[in-house]
Coordinates of C-alpha atoms (C1' of nucleotides) in Angstrom, one line a residue:
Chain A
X214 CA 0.0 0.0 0.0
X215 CA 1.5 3.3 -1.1
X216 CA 1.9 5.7 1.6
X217 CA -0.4 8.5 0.1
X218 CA -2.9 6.0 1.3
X219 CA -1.8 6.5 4.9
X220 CA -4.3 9.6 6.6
X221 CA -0.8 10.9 8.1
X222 CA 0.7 11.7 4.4
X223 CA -2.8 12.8 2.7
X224 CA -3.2 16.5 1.6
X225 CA -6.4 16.5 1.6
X226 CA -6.5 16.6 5.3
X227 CA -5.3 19.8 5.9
X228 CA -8.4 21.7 4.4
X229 CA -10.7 20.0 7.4
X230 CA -10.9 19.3 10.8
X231 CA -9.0 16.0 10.7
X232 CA -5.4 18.6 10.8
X233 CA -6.1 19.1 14.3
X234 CA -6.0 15.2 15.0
X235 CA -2.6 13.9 16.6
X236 CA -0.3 11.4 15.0
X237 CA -1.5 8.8 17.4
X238 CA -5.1 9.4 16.4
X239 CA -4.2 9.9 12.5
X240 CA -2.7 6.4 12.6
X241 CA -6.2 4.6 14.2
X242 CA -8.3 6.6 11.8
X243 CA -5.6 5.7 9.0
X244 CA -5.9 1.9 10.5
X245 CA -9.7 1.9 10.3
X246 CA -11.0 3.8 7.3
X247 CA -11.8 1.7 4.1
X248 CA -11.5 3.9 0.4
X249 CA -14.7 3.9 -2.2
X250 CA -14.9 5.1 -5.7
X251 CA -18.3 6.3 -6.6
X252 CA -19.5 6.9 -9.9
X253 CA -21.4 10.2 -11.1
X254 CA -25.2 9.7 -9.9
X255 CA -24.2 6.8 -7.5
X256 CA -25.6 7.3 -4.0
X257 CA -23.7 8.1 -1.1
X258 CA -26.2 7.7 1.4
X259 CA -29.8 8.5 1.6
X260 CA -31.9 10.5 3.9
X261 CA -32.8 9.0 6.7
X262 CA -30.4 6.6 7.1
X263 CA -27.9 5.8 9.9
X264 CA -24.4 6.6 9.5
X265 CA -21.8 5.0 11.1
X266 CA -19.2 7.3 10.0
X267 CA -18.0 10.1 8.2
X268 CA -16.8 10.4 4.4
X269 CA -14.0 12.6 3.4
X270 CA -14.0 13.8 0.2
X271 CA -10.6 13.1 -1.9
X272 CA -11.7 13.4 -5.5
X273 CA -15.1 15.4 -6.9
X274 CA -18.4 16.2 -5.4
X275 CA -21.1 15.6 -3.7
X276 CA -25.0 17.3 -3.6
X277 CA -26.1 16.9 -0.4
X278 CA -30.1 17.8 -0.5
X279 CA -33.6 16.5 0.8
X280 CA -36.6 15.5 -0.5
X281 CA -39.6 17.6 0.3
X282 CA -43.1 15.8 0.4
X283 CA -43.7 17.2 -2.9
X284 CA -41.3 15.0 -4.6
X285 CA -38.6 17.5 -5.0
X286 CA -35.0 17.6 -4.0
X287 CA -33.3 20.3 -2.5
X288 CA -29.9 20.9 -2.9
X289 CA -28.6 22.2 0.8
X290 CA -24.9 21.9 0.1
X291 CA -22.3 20.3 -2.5
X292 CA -19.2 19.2 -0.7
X293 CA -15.8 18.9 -2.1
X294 CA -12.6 17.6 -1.7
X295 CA -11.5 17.9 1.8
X296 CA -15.1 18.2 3.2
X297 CA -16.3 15.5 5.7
X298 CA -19.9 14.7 5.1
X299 CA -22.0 12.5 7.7
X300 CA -20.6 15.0 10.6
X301 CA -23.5 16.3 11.7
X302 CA -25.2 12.8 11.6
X303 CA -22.6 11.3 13.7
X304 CA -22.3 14.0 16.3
X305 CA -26.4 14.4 16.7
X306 CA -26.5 10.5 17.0
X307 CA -29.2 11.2 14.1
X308 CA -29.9 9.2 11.1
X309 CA -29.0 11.5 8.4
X310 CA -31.5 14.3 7.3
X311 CA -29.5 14.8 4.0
X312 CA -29.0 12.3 0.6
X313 CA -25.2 12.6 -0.6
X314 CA -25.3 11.9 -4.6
X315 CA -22.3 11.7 -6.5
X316 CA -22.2 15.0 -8.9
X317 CA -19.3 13.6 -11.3
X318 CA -17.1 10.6 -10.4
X319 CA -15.5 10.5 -6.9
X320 CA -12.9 8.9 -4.4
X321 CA -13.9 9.2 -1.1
X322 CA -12.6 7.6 2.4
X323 CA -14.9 5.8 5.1
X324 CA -13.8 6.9 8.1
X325 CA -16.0 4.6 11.3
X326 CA -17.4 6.8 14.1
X327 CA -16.0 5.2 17.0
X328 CA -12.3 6.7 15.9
X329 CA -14.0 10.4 15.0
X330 CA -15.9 10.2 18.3
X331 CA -13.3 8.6 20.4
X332 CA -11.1 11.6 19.1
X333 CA -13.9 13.9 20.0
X334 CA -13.9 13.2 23.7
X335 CA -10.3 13.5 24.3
X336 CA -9.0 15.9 21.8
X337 CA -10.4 19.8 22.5
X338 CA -8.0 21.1 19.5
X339 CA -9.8 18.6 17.2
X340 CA -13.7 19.0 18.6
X341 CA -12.9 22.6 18.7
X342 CA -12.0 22.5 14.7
X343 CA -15.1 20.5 13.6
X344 CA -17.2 23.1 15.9
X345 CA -15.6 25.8 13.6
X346 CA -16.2 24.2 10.5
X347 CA -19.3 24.0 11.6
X348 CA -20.2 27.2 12.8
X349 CA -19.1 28.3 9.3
X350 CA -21.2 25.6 7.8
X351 CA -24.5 27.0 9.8
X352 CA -23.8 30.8 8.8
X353 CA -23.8 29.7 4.9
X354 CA -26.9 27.4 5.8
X355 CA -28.4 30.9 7.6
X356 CA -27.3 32.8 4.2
X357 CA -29.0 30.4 1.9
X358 CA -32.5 31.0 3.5
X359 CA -32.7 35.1 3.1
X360 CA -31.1 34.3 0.0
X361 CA -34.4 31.9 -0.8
X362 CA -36.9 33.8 0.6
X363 CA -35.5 37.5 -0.2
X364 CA -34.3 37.3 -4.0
X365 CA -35.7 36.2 -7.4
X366 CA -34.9 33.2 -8.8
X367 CA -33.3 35.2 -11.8
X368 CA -31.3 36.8 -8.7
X369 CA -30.8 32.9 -7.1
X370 CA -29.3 31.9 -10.6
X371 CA -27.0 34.4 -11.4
X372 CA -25.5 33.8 -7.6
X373 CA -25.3 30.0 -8.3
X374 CA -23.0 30.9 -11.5
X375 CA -20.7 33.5 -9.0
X376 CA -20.5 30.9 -6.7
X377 CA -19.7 28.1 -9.0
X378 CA -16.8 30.1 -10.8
X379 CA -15.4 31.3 -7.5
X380 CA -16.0 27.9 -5.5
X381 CA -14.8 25.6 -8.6
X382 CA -13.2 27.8 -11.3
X383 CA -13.3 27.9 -14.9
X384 CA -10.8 25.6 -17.9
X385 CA -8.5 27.5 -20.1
X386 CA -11.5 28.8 -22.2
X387 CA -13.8 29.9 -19.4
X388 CA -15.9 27.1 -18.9
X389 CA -16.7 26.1 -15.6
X390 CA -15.1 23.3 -14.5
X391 CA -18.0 21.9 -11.9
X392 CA -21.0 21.1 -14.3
X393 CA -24.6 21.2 -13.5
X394 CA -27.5 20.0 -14.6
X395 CA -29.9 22.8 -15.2
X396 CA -32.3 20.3 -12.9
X397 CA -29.4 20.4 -10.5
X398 CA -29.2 24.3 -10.6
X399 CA -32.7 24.3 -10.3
X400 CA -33.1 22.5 -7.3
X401 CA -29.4 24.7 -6.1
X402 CA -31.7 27.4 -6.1
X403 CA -35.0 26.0 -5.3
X404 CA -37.2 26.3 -8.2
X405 CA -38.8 24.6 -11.4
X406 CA -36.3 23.3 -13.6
X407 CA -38.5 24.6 -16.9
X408 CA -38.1 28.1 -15.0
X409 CA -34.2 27.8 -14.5
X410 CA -33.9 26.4 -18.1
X411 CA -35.4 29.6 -19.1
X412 CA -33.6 31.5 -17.0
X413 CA -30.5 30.3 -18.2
X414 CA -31.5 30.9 -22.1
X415 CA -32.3 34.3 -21.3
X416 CA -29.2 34.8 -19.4
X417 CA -27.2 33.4 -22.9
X418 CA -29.4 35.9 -25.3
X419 CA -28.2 38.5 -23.2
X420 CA -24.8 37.7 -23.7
X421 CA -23.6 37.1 -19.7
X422 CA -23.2 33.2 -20.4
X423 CA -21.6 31.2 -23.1
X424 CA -22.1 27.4 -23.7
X425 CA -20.5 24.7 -25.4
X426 CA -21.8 21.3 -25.3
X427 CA -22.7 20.9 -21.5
X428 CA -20.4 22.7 -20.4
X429 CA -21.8 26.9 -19.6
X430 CA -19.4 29.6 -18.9
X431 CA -19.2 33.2 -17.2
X432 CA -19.1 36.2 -20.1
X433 CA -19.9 39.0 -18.2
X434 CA -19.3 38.8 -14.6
X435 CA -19.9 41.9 -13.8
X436 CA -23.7 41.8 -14.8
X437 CA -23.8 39.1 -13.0
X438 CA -23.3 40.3 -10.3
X439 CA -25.2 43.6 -10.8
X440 CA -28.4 41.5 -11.1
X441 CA -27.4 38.8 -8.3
X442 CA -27.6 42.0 -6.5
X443 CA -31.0 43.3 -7.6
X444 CA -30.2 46.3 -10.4
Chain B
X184 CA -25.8 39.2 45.8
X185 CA -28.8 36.2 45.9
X186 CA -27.3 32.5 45.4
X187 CA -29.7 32.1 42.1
X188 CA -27.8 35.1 41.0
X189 CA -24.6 32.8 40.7
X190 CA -24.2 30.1 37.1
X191 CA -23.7 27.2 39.1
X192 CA -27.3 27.5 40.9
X193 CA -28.8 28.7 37.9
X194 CA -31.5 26.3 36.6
X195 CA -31.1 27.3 33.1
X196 CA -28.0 26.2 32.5
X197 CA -29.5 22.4 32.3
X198 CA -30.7 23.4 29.1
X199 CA -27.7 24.7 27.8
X200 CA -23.9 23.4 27.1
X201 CA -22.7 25.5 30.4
X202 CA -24.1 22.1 31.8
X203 CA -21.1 20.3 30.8
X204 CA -18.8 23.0 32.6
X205 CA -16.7 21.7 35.4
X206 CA -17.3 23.8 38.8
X207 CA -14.1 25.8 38.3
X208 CA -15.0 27.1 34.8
X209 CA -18.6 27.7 36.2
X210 CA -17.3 29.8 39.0
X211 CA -15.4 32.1 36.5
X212 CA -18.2 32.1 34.2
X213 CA -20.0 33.2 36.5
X214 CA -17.6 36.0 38.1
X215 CA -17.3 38.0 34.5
X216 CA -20.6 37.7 33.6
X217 CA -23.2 40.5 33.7
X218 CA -27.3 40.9 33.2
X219 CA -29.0 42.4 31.6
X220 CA -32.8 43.3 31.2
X221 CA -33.8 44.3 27.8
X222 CA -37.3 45.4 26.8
X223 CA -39.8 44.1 24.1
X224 CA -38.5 45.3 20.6
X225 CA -35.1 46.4 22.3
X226 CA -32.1 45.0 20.0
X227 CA -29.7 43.0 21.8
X228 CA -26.9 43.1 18.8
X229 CA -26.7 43.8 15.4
X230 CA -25.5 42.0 12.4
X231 CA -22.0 43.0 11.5
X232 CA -21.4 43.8 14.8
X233 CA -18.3 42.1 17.2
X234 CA -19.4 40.0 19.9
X235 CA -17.6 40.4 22.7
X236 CA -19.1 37.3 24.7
X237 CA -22.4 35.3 23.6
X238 CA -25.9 36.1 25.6
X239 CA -27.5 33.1 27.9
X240 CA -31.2 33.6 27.7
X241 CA -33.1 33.4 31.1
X242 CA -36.5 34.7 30.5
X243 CA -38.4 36.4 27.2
X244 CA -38.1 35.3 23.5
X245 CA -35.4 36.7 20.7
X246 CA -36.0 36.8 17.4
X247 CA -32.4 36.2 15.0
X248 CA -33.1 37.6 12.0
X249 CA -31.1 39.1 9.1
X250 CA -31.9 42.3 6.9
X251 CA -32.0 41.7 3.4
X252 CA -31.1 43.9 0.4
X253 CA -34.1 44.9 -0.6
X254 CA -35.1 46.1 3.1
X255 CA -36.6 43.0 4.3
X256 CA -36.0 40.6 7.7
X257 CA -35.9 37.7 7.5
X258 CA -36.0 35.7 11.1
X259 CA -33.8 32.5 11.1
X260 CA -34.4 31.4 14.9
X261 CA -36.2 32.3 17.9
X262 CA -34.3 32.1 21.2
X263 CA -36.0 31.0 24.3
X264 CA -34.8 30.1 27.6
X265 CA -31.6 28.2 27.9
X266 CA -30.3 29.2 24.5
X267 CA -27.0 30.7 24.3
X268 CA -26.9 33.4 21.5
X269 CA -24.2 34.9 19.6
X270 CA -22.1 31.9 20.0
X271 CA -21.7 30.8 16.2
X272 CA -20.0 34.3 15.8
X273 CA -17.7 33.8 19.0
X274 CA -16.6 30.4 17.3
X275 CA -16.1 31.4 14.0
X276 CA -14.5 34.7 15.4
X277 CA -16.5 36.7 12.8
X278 CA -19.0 39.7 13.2
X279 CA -22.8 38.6 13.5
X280 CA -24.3 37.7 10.9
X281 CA -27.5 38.0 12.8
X282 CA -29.5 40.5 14.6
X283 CA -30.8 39.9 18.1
X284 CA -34.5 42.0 18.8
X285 CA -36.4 41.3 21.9
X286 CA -39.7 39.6 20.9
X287 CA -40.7 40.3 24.5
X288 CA -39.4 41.8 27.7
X289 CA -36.2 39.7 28.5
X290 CA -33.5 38.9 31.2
X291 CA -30.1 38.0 29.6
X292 CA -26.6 37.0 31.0
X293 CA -23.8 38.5 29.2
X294 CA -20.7 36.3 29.0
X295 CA -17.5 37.8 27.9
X296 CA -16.0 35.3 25.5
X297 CA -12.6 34.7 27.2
X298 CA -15.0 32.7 30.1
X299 CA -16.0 30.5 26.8
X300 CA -13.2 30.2 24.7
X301 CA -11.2 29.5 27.0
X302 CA -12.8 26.2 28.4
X303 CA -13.3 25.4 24.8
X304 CA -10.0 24.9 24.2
X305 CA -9.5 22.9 27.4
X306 CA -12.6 21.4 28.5
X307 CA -13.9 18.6 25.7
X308 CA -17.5 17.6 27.2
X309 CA -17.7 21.5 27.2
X310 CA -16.8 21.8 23.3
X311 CA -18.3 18.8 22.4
X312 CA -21.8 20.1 23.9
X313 CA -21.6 23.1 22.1
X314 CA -21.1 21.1 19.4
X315 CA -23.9 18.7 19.6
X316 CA -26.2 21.9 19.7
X317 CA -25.1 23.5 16.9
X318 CA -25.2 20.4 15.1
X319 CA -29.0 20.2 16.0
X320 CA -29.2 23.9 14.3
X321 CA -27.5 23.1 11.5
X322 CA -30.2 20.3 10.8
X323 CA -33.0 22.8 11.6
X324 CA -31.7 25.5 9.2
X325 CA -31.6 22.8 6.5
X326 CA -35.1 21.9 7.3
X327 CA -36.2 25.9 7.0
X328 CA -34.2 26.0 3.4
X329 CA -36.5 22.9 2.3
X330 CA -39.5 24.6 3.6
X331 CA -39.1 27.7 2.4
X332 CA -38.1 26.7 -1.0
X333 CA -40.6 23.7 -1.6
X334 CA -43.8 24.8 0.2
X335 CA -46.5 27.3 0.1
X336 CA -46.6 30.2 2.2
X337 CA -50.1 28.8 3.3
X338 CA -48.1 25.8 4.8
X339 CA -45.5 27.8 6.1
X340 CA -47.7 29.7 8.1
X341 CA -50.0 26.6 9.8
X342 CA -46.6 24.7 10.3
X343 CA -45.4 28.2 12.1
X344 CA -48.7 28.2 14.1
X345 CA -47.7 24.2 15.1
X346 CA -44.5 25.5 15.6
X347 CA -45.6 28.3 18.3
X348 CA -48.1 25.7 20.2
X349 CA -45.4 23.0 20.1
X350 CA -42.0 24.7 21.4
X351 CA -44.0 27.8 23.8
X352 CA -47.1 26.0 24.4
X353 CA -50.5 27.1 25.3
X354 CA -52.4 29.3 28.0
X355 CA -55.6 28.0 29.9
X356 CA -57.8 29.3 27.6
X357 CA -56.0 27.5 24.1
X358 CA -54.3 30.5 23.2
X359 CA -50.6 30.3 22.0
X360 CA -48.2 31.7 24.6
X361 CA -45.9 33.3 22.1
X362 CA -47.5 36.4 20.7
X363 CA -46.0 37.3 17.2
X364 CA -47.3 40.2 15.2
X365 CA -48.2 39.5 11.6
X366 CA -45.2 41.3 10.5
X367 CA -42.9 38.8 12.4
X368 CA -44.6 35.6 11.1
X369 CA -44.1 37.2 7.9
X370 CA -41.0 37.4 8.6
X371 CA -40.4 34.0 10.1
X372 CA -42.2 32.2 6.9
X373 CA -40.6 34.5 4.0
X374 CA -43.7 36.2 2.9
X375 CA -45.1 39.7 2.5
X376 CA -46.7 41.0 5.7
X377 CA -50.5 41.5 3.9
X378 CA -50.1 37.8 2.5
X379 CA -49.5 36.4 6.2
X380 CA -52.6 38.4 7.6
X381 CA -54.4 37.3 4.4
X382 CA -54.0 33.7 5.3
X383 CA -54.6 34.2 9.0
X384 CA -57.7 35.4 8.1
X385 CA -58.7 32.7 6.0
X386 CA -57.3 30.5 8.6
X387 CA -59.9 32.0 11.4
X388 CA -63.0 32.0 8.7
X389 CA -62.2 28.1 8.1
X390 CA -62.4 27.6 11.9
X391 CA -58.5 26.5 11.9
X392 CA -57.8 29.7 14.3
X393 CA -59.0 31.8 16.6
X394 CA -58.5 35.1 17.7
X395 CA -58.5 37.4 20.9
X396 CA -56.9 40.5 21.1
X397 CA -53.8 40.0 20.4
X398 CA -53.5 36.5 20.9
X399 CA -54.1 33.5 18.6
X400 CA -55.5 30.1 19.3
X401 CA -55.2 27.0 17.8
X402 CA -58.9 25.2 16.6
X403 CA -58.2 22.4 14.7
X404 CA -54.7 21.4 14.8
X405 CA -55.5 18.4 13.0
X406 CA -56.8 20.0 10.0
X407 CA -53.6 22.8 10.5
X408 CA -51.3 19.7 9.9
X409 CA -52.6 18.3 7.0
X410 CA -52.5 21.5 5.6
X411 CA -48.9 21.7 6.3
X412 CA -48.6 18.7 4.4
X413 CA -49.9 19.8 1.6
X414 CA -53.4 18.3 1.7
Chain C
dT229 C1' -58.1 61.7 26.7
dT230 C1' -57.0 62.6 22.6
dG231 C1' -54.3 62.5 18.8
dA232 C1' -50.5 60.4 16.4
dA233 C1' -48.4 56.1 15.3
dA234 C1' -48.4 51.4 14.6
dA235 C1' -50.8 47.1 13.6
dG236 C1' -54.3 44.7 11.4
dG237 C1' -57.2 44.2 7.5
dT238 C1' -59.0 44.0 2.5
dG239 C1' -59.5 44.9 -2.5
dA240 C1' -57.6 45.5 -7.0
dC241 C1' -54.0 44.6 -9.7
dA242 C1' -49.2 43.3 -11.3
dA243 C1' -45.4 40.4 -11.3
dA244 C1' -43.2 36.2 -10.6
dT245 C1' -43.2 31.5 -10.9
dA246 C1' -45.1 26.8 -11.6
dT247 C1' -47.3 23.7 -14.5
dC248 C1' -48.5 21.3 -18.6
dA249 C1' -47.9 20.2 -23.3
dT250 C1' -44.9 19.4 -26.8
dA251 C1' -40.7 19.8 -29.5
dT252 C1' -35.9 19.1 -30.3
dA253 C1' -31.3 17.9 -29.1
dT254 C1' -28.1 14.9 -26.9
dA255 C1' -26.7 10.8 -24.6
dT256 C1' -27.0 5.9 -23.9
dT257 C1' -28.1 1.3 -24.9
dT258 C1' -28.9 -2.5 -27.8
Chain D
dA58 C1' -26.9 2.7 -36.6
dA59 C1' -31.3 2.4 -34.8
dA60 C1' -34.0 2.7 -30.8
dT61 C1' -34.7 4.5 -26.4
dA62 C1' -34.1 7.4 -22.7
dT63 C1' -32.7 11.6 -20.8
dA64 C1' -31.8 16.6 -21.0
dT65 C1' -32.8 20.9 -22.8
dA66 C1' -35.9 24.2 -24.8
dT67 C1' -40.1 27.0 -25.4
dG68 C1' -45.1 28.4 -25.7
dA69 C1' -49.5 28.8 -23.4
dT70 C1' -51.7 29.1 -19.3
dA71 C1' -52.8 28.8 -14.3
dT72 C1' -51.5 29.8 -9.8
dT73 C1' -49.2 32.0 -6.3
dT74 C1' -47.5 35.8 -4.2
dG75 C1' -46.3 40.7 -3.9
dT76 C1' -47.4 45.5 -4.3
dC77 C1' -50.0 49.6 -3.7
dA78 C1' -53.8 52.0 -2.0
dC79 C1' -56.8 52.7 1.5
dC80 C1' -59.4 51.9 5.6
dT81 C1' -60.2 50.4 10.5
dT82 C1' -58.7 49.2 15.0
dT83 C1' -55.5 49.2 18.6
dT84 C1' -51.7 51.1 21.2
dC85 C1' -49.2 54.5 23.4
dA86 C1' -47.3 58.7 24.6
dA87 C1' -48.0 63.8 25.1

DNA sequence: TTGAAAAGGTGACAAATATCATATATATTT
DNA sequence: AAATATATATGATATTTGTCACCTTTTCAA
């Protein structure tokens, strides 16, 4: 086994909480965590369910939503490489309230409770950096509602393009690099995929994105953010 | 100085994480903190602003809300007794994102955030509790952000009105405890102010609601939650 | 106690968005 | 390569919700 595969030697680490872990505790985690490849569309885990760990993200991403009565999915959050999913889960002692769906193919570890929560219990540096993470998690989550309930979906849109250029970034010609499905975006935003397929169409006539293929890109950012902003 | 003046005979704390703080760290808690009485519609911070310590809530209701662009609140929690506000900000060691308004007339503990910090960097039940809670908010803010973007406003506002009875209860005479004004249910469901009293009135001609003075009563609460469901 | 301000209420209308139907393009399977 | 499924696109229409205007009731302070 190559020693990338060892927690103690993985990059990835140091963009979450597991940076804060001791060498001791990197080694049991390293010890007990089992690697997956998931393909695009593949489930993670659904809603509901019970998690007995956490995933950390190594290659591509996630949508984490929920299914309202209605039928629909909600996007809440798409996580990316270095994010730990199943946290909250784990900590609450909840079956998850979120469905993780592979967005494009992805490698991702399987890390067993018992060494996260062992960790938890002994280690304030470490509980005190997933608390962090987490308080930053629950201001976006705060964000996301007035953003729902105070702005137009044309508004909602144009925010989910800033936020995928500036989250994901864009290829040599200015396509961005993290595609969505326009049902994806719609559901991103919360709203009819028919209405953000239009949106979308509308936002091409007027010259602020190009597309190619399935792949859509940022023309005029600037717009953009004008109308994310309401002029 | 009364003994019930003093964190460790304070009831409240049970409900909070200061229940997982050893004697010691309750004692200083309790030293540097100060009260505060704050009247109905009084602020108790503003978003953008620097918390300097978070607020323990011993009597009265808060409403966390955040002002939109386009002039608009939008209310992402209410704070009742035993919560412990501002803390996400302490954490994250980043201005508010919320404001704090008294719903009604309130009795708050101030604590400086060197009391809190401090024992979350040494005391791990502590940080882990803290944790456990705000992983509990962080589900509820997802659940808002599928409500708000998947339902009606006419189920928002019965699920706020099942919301009111189940978490403040009601008086002898079946009217809700909590008193909101129209404009703060608005406010809480993401709706216009005239569409909220709109339903409300709908709701007390269909003999879901009823009305005195001020004060609103649940009817039918059956009926309220099917509604909510989308029936 | 009375007059101003705030909250509650309602109608008419406009705007935003969802829904349904249907068409076309693109991807996937056989 | 044909057949099938899936994603994108667009028009027509219905529904929901917001906005503006105006009125009444309640609250509160001078």
């Amino acid at each position: 086994m190559g020693s990338e595969s060892r927690c103690e030697n993985c990059i990835i680490r140091q963009f979450n909480s597991l940076r804060a872990m001791t060498k001791e505790e990197l080694k049991q985690v390293s010890d007990s965590k089992t690697s997956k490849i998931i393909k695009k569309g593949e489930a993670i885990f659904e809603e509901g369910e019970k998690l007995n760990g956490v995933f950390c993200v190594r290659e591509g991403v996630s949508k984490l939503s929920k299914l309202s009565s209605n039928g629909k999915d909600q996007i809440v959050k798409l996580a990316t490489k270095g994010e730990v999913m199943g946290q909250r889960s784990v900590i609450a002692e909840e079956t998850s309230n979120l469905s993780a769906v592979a967005v494009n193919d992805m490698k991702l570890c399987f890390i067993p409770k018992e060494a996260i929560v062992n960790t938890l219990h002994k280690n304030p540096d470490f509980t005190f950096e997933v608390l962090r993470l987490m308080a930053h998690d629950l201001r976006e989550a705060d964000d996301v509602i007035v953003n729902i309930s105070q702005k137009t979906v044309k508004q909602r849109i144009a925010e989910a393009f800033l936020y995928l250029k500036s989250n994901y970034g864009e290829d040599e010609e200015g396509y961005l690099v993290l595609t969505l499905s326009r049902e994806d975006i719609a559901n991103v935003v919360g709203t009819a995929t028919e209405s953000c397929i239009r949106i979308i169409s509308e936002f091409k006539k007027k010259g602020l994105l190009k597309s190619s293929g399935k792949k859509l890109g940022i023309l005029d950012e600037k717009k953009l953010k004008d109308l994310a902003e309401g002029f």
